[in-house]
Coordinates of C-alpha atoms and ligand atoms in Angstrom, one line a residue:
X1389 CA 113.8 110.7 182.7
X1390 CA 113.5 107.2 184.0
X1391 CA 112.4 106.5 187.5
X1392 CA 115.1 104.6 189.4
X1393 CA 114.2 100.9 189.8
X1394 CA 116.1 97.8 190.7
X1395 CA 116.8 95.3 188.0
X1396 CA 119.5 92.6 187.5
X1397 CA 121.8 95.4 186.5
X1398 CA 120.7 98.3 188.7
X1399 CA 120.6 99.0 192.4
X1400 CA 118.6 101.6 194.3
X1401 CA 119.4 102.9 197.8
X1402 CA 116.6 104.9 199.3
X1403 CA 117.9 107.6 201.7
X1404 CA 114.5 108.2 203.2
X1405 CA 114.7 108.3 206.9
X1406 CA 116.1 110.7 209.5
X1407 CA 118.4 113.5 208.3
X1408 CA 120.3 116.3 210.1
X1409 CA 118.6 119.6 209.6
X1410 CA 119.3 123.3 210.4
X1411 CA 118.3 126.7 209.3
X1412 CA 121.0 128.6 207.4
X1413 CA 123.3 130.4 209.9
X1414 CA 122.5 128.1 212.8
X1415 CA 125.3 126.1 214.5
X1416 CA 123.7 122.9 215.4
X1417 CA 121.5 120.4 213.6
X1418 CA 118.2 118.9 214.7
X1419 CA 116.7 115.7 213.5
X1420 CA 114.3 115.8 210.5
X1421 CA 112.4 113.2 208.6
X1422 CA 112.8 112.9 204.8
X1423 CA 110.5 113.0 202.9
X1424 CA 108.3 115.6 204.7
X1425 CA 107.7 119.3 204.9
X1426 CA 109.7 120.6 207.9
X1427 CA 107.0 123.1 208.9
X1428 CA 104.8 121.0 211.1
X1429 CA 107.4 118.7 212.6
X1430 CA 108.6 120.7 215.6
X1431 CA 106.8 122.9 218.2
X1432 CA 108.7 126.0 216.9
X1433 CA 106.4 128.5 215.2
X1434 CA 109.4 130.3 213.8
X1435 CA 110.3 127.2 211.9
X1436 CA 106.8 126.6 210.8
X1437 CA 106.7 130.1 209.2
X1438 CA 110.3 130.3 208.3
X1439 CA 111.3 131.9 205.0
X1440 CA 114.8 131.3 203.7
X1441 CA 117.4 128.6 203.3
X1442 CA 117.7 125.4 205.3
X1443 CA 120.2 122.6 205.2
X1444 CA 119.7 118.8 205.1
X1445 CA 122.6 116.5 205.8
X1446 CA 122.9 112.7 205.5
X1447 CA 125.9 110.5 205.9
X1448 CA 125.9 107.2 204.1
X1449 CA 128.2 104.3 203.2
X1450 CA 128.7 103.4 199.5
X1451 CA 129.6 99.8 198.9
X1452 CA 132.9 99.0 197.2
X1453 CA 131.1 97.1 194.6
X1454 CA 129.6 100.3 193.3
X1455 CA 133.0 101.4 192.0
X1456 CA 132.4 99.6 188.7
X1457 CA 129.2 101.4 188.1
X1458 CA 127.8 104.8 187.6
X1459 CA 126.1 106.3 190.6
X1460 CA 123.4 108.9 190.4
X1461 CA 121.8 111.0 193.1
X1462 CA 118.1 111.9 192.5
X1463 CA 116.0 114.2 194.6
X1464 CA 112.3 113.6 194.1
X1465 CA 111.5 117.3 194.9
X1466 CA 112.8 120.1 197.1
X1467 CA 110.6 123.2 197.5
X1468 CA 111.6 125.5 195.9
X1469 CA 115.3 126.2 195.1
X1470 CA 118.0 123.6 196.0
X1471 CA 121.7 123.1 195.8
X1472 CA 123.4 119.8 196.3
X1473 CA 126.8 119.0 197.6
X1474 CA 128.5 115.6 197.8
X1475 CA 131.6 115.3 200.0
X1476 CA 131.7 119.2 199.9
X1477 CA 131.6 119.5 196.1
X1478 CA 128.6 121.2 194.6
X1479 CA 127.1 118.8 192.1
X1480 CA 123.8 120.5 191.0
X1481 CA 121.1 123.0 191.7
X1482 CA 117.5 123.1 190.8
X1483 CA 114.7 125.7 190.6
X1484 CA 111.1 124.6 191.1
X1485 CA 109.7 122.6 194.0
X1486 CA 107.6 120.0 192.4
X1487 CA 109.8 118.0 190.0
X1488 CA 112.8 115.7 190.4
X1489 CA 116.4 116.5 189.5
X1490 CA 119.4 114.2 189.4
X1491 CA 123.1 114.1 188.6
X1492 CA 125.9 111.6 188.3
X1493 CA 128.2 111.6 191.3
X1494 CA 130.4 108.6 190.6
X1495 CA 133.6 110.6 190.6
X1496 CA 133.0 112.2 193.9
X1497 CA 132.3 109.2 196.0
X1498 CA 134.4 107.3 198.5
X1499 CA 133.7 103.7 197.7
X1500 CA 133.8 101.4 200.7
X1501 CA 133.6 104.5 202.9
X1502 CA 131.3 107.1 204.4
X1503 CA 130.0 110.0 202.2
X1504 CA 128.2 113.2 203.1
X1505 CA 125.3 114.5 201.2
X1506 CA 124.3 118.1 201.9
X1507 CA 121.2 119.7 200.4
X1508 CA 120.2 123.3 200.8
X1509 CA 116.5 124.2 200.2
X1510 CA 115.2 127.7 199.9
X1511 CA 111.4 128.3 200.1
X1512 CA 111.5 132.0 199.1
X1513 CA 109.2 132.7 196.2
X1514 CA 109.7 135.3 193.5
X1515 CA 108.1 136.2 190.2
X1516 CA 110.5 134.1 188.3
X1517 CA 109.7 130.8 189.9
X1518 CA 106.5 128.7 189.8
X1519 CA 104.4 129.1 191.8
X1520 CA 105.3 132.8 192.1
X1521 CA 105.3 135.0 195.2
X1522 CA 107.2 137.9 196.6
X1523 CA 109.2 138.7 199.7
X1524 CA 107.8 142.0 200.9
X1525 CA 109.9 144.2 203.2
X1526 CA 107.6 146.5 205.2
X1527 CA 108.9 149.8 206.5
X1528 CA 106.0 151.6 208.1
X1529 CA 105.3 153.0 211.6
X1530 CA 103.2 149.9 212.6
X1531 CA 105.9 147.4 211.9
X1532 CA 109.5 146.9 213.2
X1533 CA 112.1 148.0 210.7
X1534 CA 112.6 145.8 207.6
X1535 CA 109.6 143.5 208.6
X1536 CA 109.6 140.6 206.2
X1537 CA 106.5 138.9 204.8
X1538 CA 106.3 136.3 202.1
X1539 CA 103.3 137.1 200.0
X1540 CA 101.8 134.6 197.6
X1541 CA 98.5 134.5 195.8
X1542 CA 97.7 130.8 195.7
X1543 CA 95.5 129.1 198.2
X1544 CA 97.7 126.4 199.8
X1545 CA 100.3 126.7 202.5
X1546 CA 103.9 127.2 201.2
X1547 CA 105.1 123.9 202.7
X1548 CA 108.8 123.5 202.4
X1549 CA 111.6 121.0 202.5
X1550 CA 112.5 117.8 200.8
X1551 CA 109.1 116.4 199.9
X1552 CA 109.9 113.3 198.0
X1553 CA 112.5 110.5 198.3
X1554 CA 116.2 111.1 197.9
X1555 CA 117.5 108.1 196.0
X1556 CA 121.0 106.8 195.1
X1557 CA 121.0 104.5 192.2
X1558 CA 123.4 102.7 190.0
X1559 CA 123.6 102.0 186.3
X1560 CA 126.2 100.2 184.3
X1561 CA 128.7 102.4 182.4
X1562 CA 126.7 101.8 179.2
X1563 CA 123.1 102.3 180.2
X1564 CA 119.6 103.0 179.1
X1565 CA 119.1 106.7 179.5
X1566 CA 115.5 107.1 178.5
X1567 CA 112.6 105.3 176.9
X1568 CA 109.7 107.0 175.2
X1569 CA 106.5 105.1 174.4
X1570 CA 103.4 106.1 172.4
X1571 CA 100.5 103.8 171.8
X1572 CA 97.8 103.4 169.3
X1573 CA 94.9 101.0 168.5
X1574 CA 94.3 99.2 165.2
X1575 CA 91.1 97.2 165.4
X1576 CA 91.5 94.8 168.3
X1577 CA 95.3 95.1 168.2
X1578 CA 97.5 97.5 170.1
X1579 CA 100.5 99.4 168.7
X1580 CA 103.4 100.4 170.9
X1581 CA 105.9 102.8 169.3
X1582 CA 109.0 103.1 171.4
X1583 CA 112.4 104.8 171.4
X1584 CA 115.3 103.8 173.6
X1585 CA 118.2 106.2 174.1
X1586 CA 121.5 104.8 175.3
X1587 CA 124.5 106.4 176.9
X1588 CA 127.9 104.8 176.3
X1589 CA 128.9 102.2 173.8
X1590 CA 126.3 101.1 171.3
X1591 CA 125.4 97.5 172.0
X1592 CA 122.7 95.1 170.9
X1593 CA 119.2 95.5 172.2
X1594 CA 116.3 93.2 172.9
X1595 CA 112.9 94.8 173.6
X1596 CA 110.3 92.5 175.1
X1597 CA 106.7 93.4 175.8
X1598 CA 105.1 91.2 178.5
X1599 CA 101.5 91.1 179.7
X1600 CA 100.4 91.1 183.3
X1601 CA 101.2 87.4 183.7
X1602 CA 104.7 87.8 182.3
X1603 CA 103.9 86.2 178.9
X1604 CA 105.8 87.6 176.0
X1605 CA 103.4 89.3 173.6
X1606 CA 105.9 91.1 171.2
X1607 CA 109.6 91.7 170.8
X1608 CA 112.1 93.5 168.7
X1609 CA 115.8 94.1 168.5
X1610 CA 116.0 97.7 167.4
X1611 CA 116.3 100.9 169.4
X1612 CA 113.3 102.5 167.8
X1613 CA 110.3 100.5 166.6
X1614 CA 106.8 99.5 166.7
X1615 CA 105.5 96.5 168.6
X1616 CA 102.1 95.0 167.6
X1617 CA 100.0 93.4 170.3
X1618 CA 97.3 91.0 169.0
X1619 CA 94.0 91.4 170.9
X1620 CA 95.5 93.9 173.2
X1621 CA 94.1 94.5 176.7
X1622 CA 93.8 98.2 176.8
X1623 CA 94.4 100.6 179.6
X1624 CA 91.4 102.7 180.5
X1625 CA 89.9 104.2 183.6
X1626 CA 88.1 101.4 185.5
X1627 CA 90.0 98.7 183.6
X1628 CA 93.6 99.5 183.6
X1629 CA 95.6 96.8 182.0
X1630 CA 99.4 97.3 182.0
X1631 CA 102.1 95.7 180.0
X1632 CA 105.8 95.7 180.9
X1633 CA 108.3 96.9 178.3
X1634 CA 111.5 95.1 179.1
X1635 CA 114.6 96.6 177.5
X1636 CA 117.9 94.7 177.6
X1637 CA 121.3 95.9 176.3
X1638 CA 124.0 93.4 175.4
X1639 CA 127.7 94.0 174.6
X1640 CA 129.4 90.9 173.2
X1641 CA 126.4 88.8 174.2
X1642 CA 126.8 89.8 177.8
X1643 CA 123.8 91.5 179.5
X1644 CA 124.9 95.1 180.3
X1645 CA 121.7 96.9 181.3
X1646 CA 118.1 96.1 181.8
X1647 CA 115.1 98.4 182.5
X1648 CA 111.4 97.6 182.9
X1649 CA 108.8 100.2 182.2
X1650 CA 105.1 99.6 182.9
X1651 CA 103.0 101.0 180.0
X1652 CA 99.4 101.1 179.1
X1653 CA 98.0 100.8 175.6
X1654 CA 95.4 103.5 175.0
X1655 CA 94.5 106.5 172.8
X1656 CA 93.2 109.9 173.5
X1657 CA 91.4 112.1 171.1
X1658 CA 89.1 115.1 171.2
X1659 CA 86.2 114.8 168.8
X1660 CA 83.8 117.8 168.7
X1661 CA 82.4 118.0 172.2
X1662 CA 83.7 114.6 173.3
X1663 CA 86.8 113.5 175.0
X1664 CA 87.6 110.0 173.7
X1665 CA 89.7 107.4 175.5
X1666 CA 90.1 104.3 173.3
X1667 CA 87.5 105.9 171.0
X1668 CA 84.9 106.0 173.7
X1669 CA 83.5 109.2 175.2
X1670 CA 84.9 109.6 178.7
X1671 CA 83.2 111.5 181.5
X1672 CA 85.5 112.9 184.2
X1673 CA 84.2 112.2 187.7
X1674 CA 86.5 113.3 190.5
X1675 CA 88.3 116.1 192.3
X1676 CA 90.9 118.7 192.4
X1677 CA 93.3 117.3 195.0
X1678 CA 96.4 118.5 196.9
X1679 CA 99.4 116.7 198.2
X1680 CA 98.7 117.6 201.8
X1681 CA 98.2 115.8 205.1
X1682 CA 98.6 116.3 208.9
X1683 CA 102.2 116.7 210.1
X1684 CA 103.7 115.6 206.8
X1685 CA 102.6 118.7 205.0
X1686 CA 103.5 118.0 201.4
X1687 CA 105.8 115.1 202.2
X1688 CA 105.2 111.9 200.3
X1689 CA 103.4 109.3 202.4
X1690 CA 102.5 105.9 201.0
X1691 CA 99.8 105.5 203.7
X1692 CA 98.0 108.6 202.7
X1693 CA 98.5 107.8 199.0
X1694 CA 97.0 104.4 199.1
X1695 CA 94.2 105.6 201.4
X1696 CA 93.4 108.3 198.8
X1697 CA 93.2 105.9 195.9
X1698 CA 91.0 103.6 198.0
X1699 CA 88.7 106.6 198.7
X1700 CA 88.7 107.6 195.1
X1701 CA 87.5 104.1 194.2
X1702 CA 85.0 104.0 197.1
X1703 CA 83.3 107.2 196.0
X1704 CA 83.3 106.2 192.3
X1705 CA 85.7 108.8 191.0
X1706 CA 87.6 108.0 187.8
X1707 CA 89.9 111.0 187.6
X1708 CA 91.6 113.9 189.4
X1709 CA 93.6 117.0 188.6
X1710 CA 97.0 117.4 190.2
X1711 CA 96.0 120.9 191.3
X1712 CA 98.2 123.0 191.4
X1713 CA 101.5 121.3 190.6
X1714 CA 102.9 118.0 189.4
X1715 CA 102.5 115.3 192.0
X1716 CA 105.1 112.7 192.9
X1717 CA 106.2 109.9 190.6
X1718 CA 104.8 107.5 193.2
X1719 CA 101.3 109.0 192.9
X1720 CA 101.3 108.7 189.1
X1721 CA 102.4 105.1 189.3
X1722 CA 99.4 104.4 191.5
X1723 CA 97.1 106.2 189.1
X1724 CA 98.3 103.9 186.3
X1725 CA 97.6 100.9 188.5
X1726 CA 94.3 102.0 189.9
X1727 CA 93.0 103.1 186.6
X1728 CA 92.5 106.8 187.5
X1729 CA 92.8 109.4 184.8
X1730 CA 94.9 112.4 185.6
X1731 CA 94.9 116.0 184.4
X1732 CA 98.5 117.0 185.2
X1733 CA 98.9 120.6 186.1
X1734 CA 102.0 122.8 186.0
X1735 CA 102.8 124.8 189.2
X1736 CA 101.5 127.9 187.6
X1737 CA 99.0 129.2 190.2
X1738 CA 98.8 132.5 191.9
X1739 CA 99.3 134.5 188.6
X1740 CA 96.3 136.7 189.4
X1741 CA 95.8 139.7 191.6
X1742 CA 92.1 139.8 190.8
X1743 CA 92.5 143.4 189.7
X1744 CA 92.6 144.6 186.1
X1745 CA 94.4 147.8 187.3
X1746 CA 97.2 145.9 189.0
X1747 CA 98.6 143.8 186.2
X1748 CA 100.4 140.5 186.7
X1749 CA 101.7 140.0 183.1
X1750 CA 104.1 142.9 183.1
X1751 CA 107.8 143.6 183.5
X1752 CA 109.0 142.6 187.0
X1753 CA 106.1 140.2 187.6
X1754 CA 105.2 137.5 185.2
X1755 CA 107.6 138.4 182.4
X1756 CA 110.1 136.8 180.1
X1757 CA 112.0 135.3 183.0
X1758 CA 108.9 133.6 184.3
X1759 CA 108.1 132.4 180.8
X1760 CA 111.6 130.9 180.5
X1761 CA 111.1 129.0 183.8
X1762 CA 107.6 128.0 182.9
X1763 CA 108.8 126.5 179.6
X1764 CA 111.5 124.6 181.5
X1765 CA 108.9 123.3 183.9
X1766 CA 106.7 122.0 181.1
X1767 CA 109.7 120.3 179.6
X1768 CA 110.7 118.6 182.9
X1769 CA 107.1 117.6 183.6
X1770 CA 106.5 116.0 180.2
X1771 CA 109.9 114.5 180.2
X1772 CA 109.2 112.8 183.6
X1773 CA 105.6 111.8 182.9
X1774 CA 105.3 111.2 179.2
X1775 CA 104.9 107.4 179.5
X1776 CA 102.1 107.3 182.1
X1777 CA 98.9 106.0 180.6
X1778 CA 97.0 107.7 183.4
X1779 CA 98.1 111.2 182.4
X1780 CA 95.4 112.1 179.8
X1781 CA 95.8 115.9 179.6
X1782 CA 98.2 118.7 180.5
X1783 CA 97.0 121.8 182.3
X1784 CA 99.4 124.7 181.8
X1785 CA 98.1 126.9 184.7
X1786 CA 95.3 127.5 187.2
X1787 CA 93.3 130.7 187.3
X1788 CA 95.9 133.0 185.7
X1789 CA 94.9 136.6 184.8
X1790 CA 94.0 135.5 181.3
X1791 CA 91.9 138.7 180.9
X1792 CA 95.1 140.7 180.6
X1793 CA 96.3 141.5 177.0
X1794 CA 99.8 140.4 177.7
X1795 CA 98.7 137.0 179.0
X1796 CA 97.8 136.0 175.4
X1797 CA 101.3 135.9 174.0
X1798 CA 102.6 134.3 177.1
X1799 CA 100.2 131.4 177.1
X1800 CA 100.2 131.0 173.4
X1801 CA 103.9 130.2 173.6
X1802 CA 103.5 127.8 176.6
X1803 CA 100.6 126.0 174.9
X1804 CA 102.4 125.7 171.5
X1805 CA 105.5 124.4 173.2
X1806 CA 103.6 121.9 175.3
X1807 CA 101.9 120.6 172.1
X1808 CA 105.3 120.3 170.4
X1809 CA 106.8 118.5 173.4
X1810 CA 103.8 116.1 173.5
X1811 CA 101.6 116.0 170.4
X1812 CA 99.6 113.0 171.9
X1813 CA 97.8 114.7 174.7
X1814 CA 95.3 117.5 174.8
X1815 CA 96.2 120.7 176.6
X1816 CA 94.0 122.9 178.8
X1817 CA 94.2 125.9 181.1
X1818 CA 92.0 126.2 184.1
X1819 CA 90.1 129.4 183.9
X1820 CA 88.4 131.7 186.4
X1821 CA 88.1 134.5 183.9
X1822 CA 84.8 135.0 182.1
X1823 CA 84.3 133.6 178.6
X1824 CA 84.0 137.2 177.4
X1825 CA 87.4 138.2 178.7
X1826 CA 89.8 135.3 178.4
X1827 CA 92.5 135.8 175.8
X1828 CA 93.8 132.2 176.1
X1829 CA 91.0 129.6 176.1
X1830 CA 90.9 129.8 172.3
X1831 CA 94.3 128.0 172.2
X1832 CA 93.4 125.0 174.3
X1833 CA 91.7 121.7 173.4
X1834 CA 89.4 121.4 176.4
X1835 CA 87.8 124.3 178.4
X1836 CA 88.2 123.9 182.2
X1837 CA 86.2 126.4 184.3
X1838 CA 86.2 126.9 188.0
X1839 CA 82.9 128.4 189.4
X1840 CA 81.8 129.2 192.9
X1841 CA 78.2 130.3 192.5
X1842 CA 76.4 130.6 195.9
X1843 CA 79.8 130.7 197.6
X1844 CA 82.1 133.6 196.7
X1845 CA 79.3 135.2 194.7
X1846 CA 75.7 135.3 195.8
X1847 CA 76.9 133.7 199.0
X1848 CA 74.2 131.6 200.6
X1849 CA 71.8 131.7 197.6
X1850 CA 71.7 128.1 196.5
X1851 CA 68.8 128.9 194.2
X1852 CA 71.0 130.8 191.9
X1853 CA 73.2 127.9 190.9
X1854 CA 71.1 126.3 188.2
X1855 CA 70.4 129.6 186.4
X1856 CA 74.0 130.9 186.5
X1857 CA 75.7 127.6 185.7
X1858 CA 73.6 126.8 182.7
X1859 CA 73.8 130.3 181.3
X1860 CA 77.5 130.6 181.7
X1861 CA 78.5 127.2 180.5
X1862 CA 76.3 127.6 177.4
X1863 CA 78.0 130.9 176.7
X1864 CA 81.4 129.2 176.9
X1865 CA 80.3 126.5 174.6
X1866 CA 78.7 128.9 172.1
X1867 CA 81.9 130.9 172.0
X1868 CA 84.5 128.2 171.8
X1869 CA 82.7 125.0 170.7
X1870 CA 85.0 122.9 172.8
X1871 CA 84.2 120.3 175.5
X1872 CA 84.0 121.7 179.0
X1873 CA 85.0 120.4 182.4
X1874 CA 83.7 122.1 185.5
X1875 CA 87.1 121.8 187.1
X1876 CA 86.2 123.4 190.5
X1877 CA 83.0 124.0 192.5
X1878 CA 82.5 123.6 196.2
X1879 CA 81.8 125.0 199.6
X1880 CA 83.8 125.2 202.8
X1881 CA 82.3 122.7 205.2
X1882 CA 83.3 122.3 208.8
X1883 CA 82.7 118.7 209.6
X1884 CA 80.1 118.4 212.4
X1885 CA 78.3 121.7 211.5
X1886 CA 74.7 121.0 210.6
X1887 CA 71.6 123.1 209.8
X1888 CA 68.4 122.4 208.0
X1889 CA 67.5 124.4 205.9
X1890 CA 71.1 124.4 204.8
X1891 CA 73.3 127.4 205.8
X1892 CA 76.9 128.1 204.6
X1893 CA 79.7 126.0 206.2
X1894 CA 77.4 123.2 207.2
X1895 CA 77.5 119.7 205.8
X1896 CA 73.9 120.1 204.5
X1897 CA 75.0 123.2 202.5
X1898 CA 77.9 121.4 200.8
X1899 CA 75.6 118.5 199.9
X1900 CA 72.9 120.7 198.5
X1901 CA 75.3 122.8 196.6
X1902 CA 77.0 119.9 195.0
X1903 CA 73.7 118.3 194.1
X1904 CA 72.4 121.5 192.4
X1905 CA 75.6 121.9 190.4
X1906 CA 75.8 118.3 189.3
X1907 CA 72.1 118.0 188.3
X1908 CA 72.5 121.1 186.1
X1909 CA 75.5 119.6 184.4
X1910 CA 73.5 116.5 183.5
X1911 CA 71.5 118.7 181.1
X1912 CA 74.5 120.1 179.2
X1913 CA 75.8 117.6 176.7
X1914 CA 79.1 119.5 176.0
X1915 CA 80.1 119.1 179.7
X1916 CA 82.5 116.2 179.8
X1917 CA 83.3 116.2 183.5
X1918 CA 82.8 117.4 187.1
X1919 CA 85.7 117.8 189.5
X1920 CA 84.7 118.9 192.9
X1921 CA 86.9 121.3 194.8
X1922 CA 88.4 119.6 196.9
X1923 CA 89.0 115.9 197.6
X1924 CA 90.1 116.7 201.2
X1925 CA 90.5 119.7 203.5
X1926 CA 94.0 121.2 203.2
X1927 CA 96.2 123.7 204.8
X1928 CA 96.5 127.2 203.5
X1929 CA 98.2 130.4 204.7
X1930 CA 96.5 132.0 207.6
X1931 CA 93.8 134.5 206.7
X1932 CA 90.4 135.4 207.9
X1933 CA 88.5 133.4 205.2
X1934 CA 90.3 130.2 206.2
X1935 CA 89.6 128.2 209.3
X1936 CA 92.7 126.1 209.9
X1937 CA 92.9 125.8 206.1
X1938 CA 90.5 125.3 203.2
X1939 CA 87.5 123.2 204.3
X1940 CA 86.0 122.4 200.9
X1941 CA 87.0 118.8 201.1
X1942 CA 84.4 116.1 200.6
X1943 CA 86.7 114.3 203.0
X1944 CA 88.3 115.8 206.1
X1945 CA 92.1 116.3 206.2
X1946 CA 92.1 113.0 208.1
X1947 CA 90.3 111.3 205.1
X1948 CA 86.9 110.8 206.8
X1949 CA 83.8 111.4 204.7
X1950 CA 81.6 114.4 205.2
X1951 CA 77.9 113.9 204.6
X1952 CA 78.2 115.0 201.0
X1953 CA 80.5 112.1 200.3
X1954 CA 77.7 109.7 200.5
X1955 CA 75.6 111.7 198.1
X1956 CA 78.5 111.9 195.6
X1957 CA 79.1 108.2 195.9
X1958 CA 75.4 107.4 195.1
X1959 CA 75.5 109.7 192.1
X1960 CA 78.8 108.5 190.7
X1961 CA 77.7 104.9 191.0
X1962 CA 75.0 105.7 188.5
X1963 CA 77.2 107.5 186.0
X1964 CA 79.4 105.2 183.9
X1965 CA 83.0 106.2 183.1
X1966 CA 82.2 106.2 179.5
X1967 CA 79.1 108.2 179.1
X1968 CA 77.5 110.2 176.3
X1969 CA 74.7 112.4 177.5
Ligands
GCB553 C1 90.0 128.5 193.4 C2 91.4 128.0 193.3 C3 91.8 127.0 194.5 C4 91.2 127.5 195.8 C5 89.7 127.6 195.6 C6 89.0 128.1 196.9 O1 89.5 128.9 192.5 O2 91.7 127.4 192.1 O3 93.2 126.9 194.5 O4 91.6 126.7 196.8 O5 89.4 128.4 194.6 O6 88.6 127.3 197.7 O7 88.9 129.3 197.0

């Protein structure tokens, strides 16, 4: 899937702005910004915690000139199930709240007139959608009849609505439908293998590869091919050179369509206990993040995004994981540009009830319907993001109940299919299970482990970290012989709380905990990365272990540094991006 861009043959109309909005069944509309979660926009608690369907409506003029073109409607994301109507005709529906969907609407439009776009979005979770959840209906003496509660087992608020831009865009009748790029390195030269798919009449093609200054470095006139770039400037974390692949289609010598795709030339390979980018051992320094901010919820916000990348650079991070779902296209374009490596995660989180007696991988919960949807999500995610140089690994899930027998077949299929869809990137699953019990980690290329020593276990005992971390990670390595990333570790920290000696929830405790974890990792040469949980504080559902959300951020939700940020910055300054212990 190509991201909509403007070129000499294409137009984009961004429908971001103020839409009409109402809950299903209501008579009148209120005003609602798009993109944004609707939850925190009004003062109405029943809307904040609403479960069910809502409607978004936008009226827009379509220019007469668009009659000669194809017009597509693309929704960046809608959490979680959506149906789309144009001038009262249903054009598409989509399941899954974190990936885009689009459809051609040319035949439904009034050209030179006003058109109505109506989008329903339902945030109800079930076991056959990712992330899963369940609508519980309580009938006991302590609740009113049929009392409804949406239960979910992941640790972020179920923000809802249209979270990413809604775009109208045009293409010519014959148009470039997709481009796929894979790159390699030969000595000092770069190899760019590409494939262009076309819809409509077959025309002639010119493919030009240009460097950052617009200079032509290679070209071809076939739909599939290999471009060679002499003395290529590679893409890598910290030094992210991009090239532009310019694809032009001609019919009878007339330019019909043009698309420009930014690409990076780089390789990724696992070699024993090393993760090689451009044949050099890469060390992941960074965070698990969230798409989350005040008022906007999970709505795309360029201000927050640029601030976050500036903070990543400031603190010396070179990577993050899109915990726990694929982030917006716009974030990944920034990662390409800023030179930040991304572990991109599927929205498979909350597949764990932390109880071997109460199974998740069974009929009616995570079963063949979930599997089918999960496979579809992997397909959509890879289809959208295959060309991003910043995406260096796929994560198929976070903290699933991989100790259950039935999880093995499930994830074996998901991992096999992911590797088939993209043989160029390693695959991981992020584990909370013990190395002894996991049925799945044997299928992945890199082991990712989340550990909360001195927090959820041995709470308050910082002195246990070194012993437990070293022991457990060595056990993981001895068993699987694969490189390991400590993909989560952290402490809830209320900014402004202090104590010395360090006590839980203070800024000193977070600092001291991170220090002890990190210094232990330095001694383990098979550990190829440290991702702190979390980049910033974020909203969760309300529960007694959460104080206005999860406070494990090294930055506050408003993106101000806690004390530990300064320690992490000093540490990461000393660790190069390419580092072999
Ligand atoms: C985890 C989860 C993450 C939570 C975190 C925590 O293991 O992967 O989603 O937010 O722990 O803070 O409990």
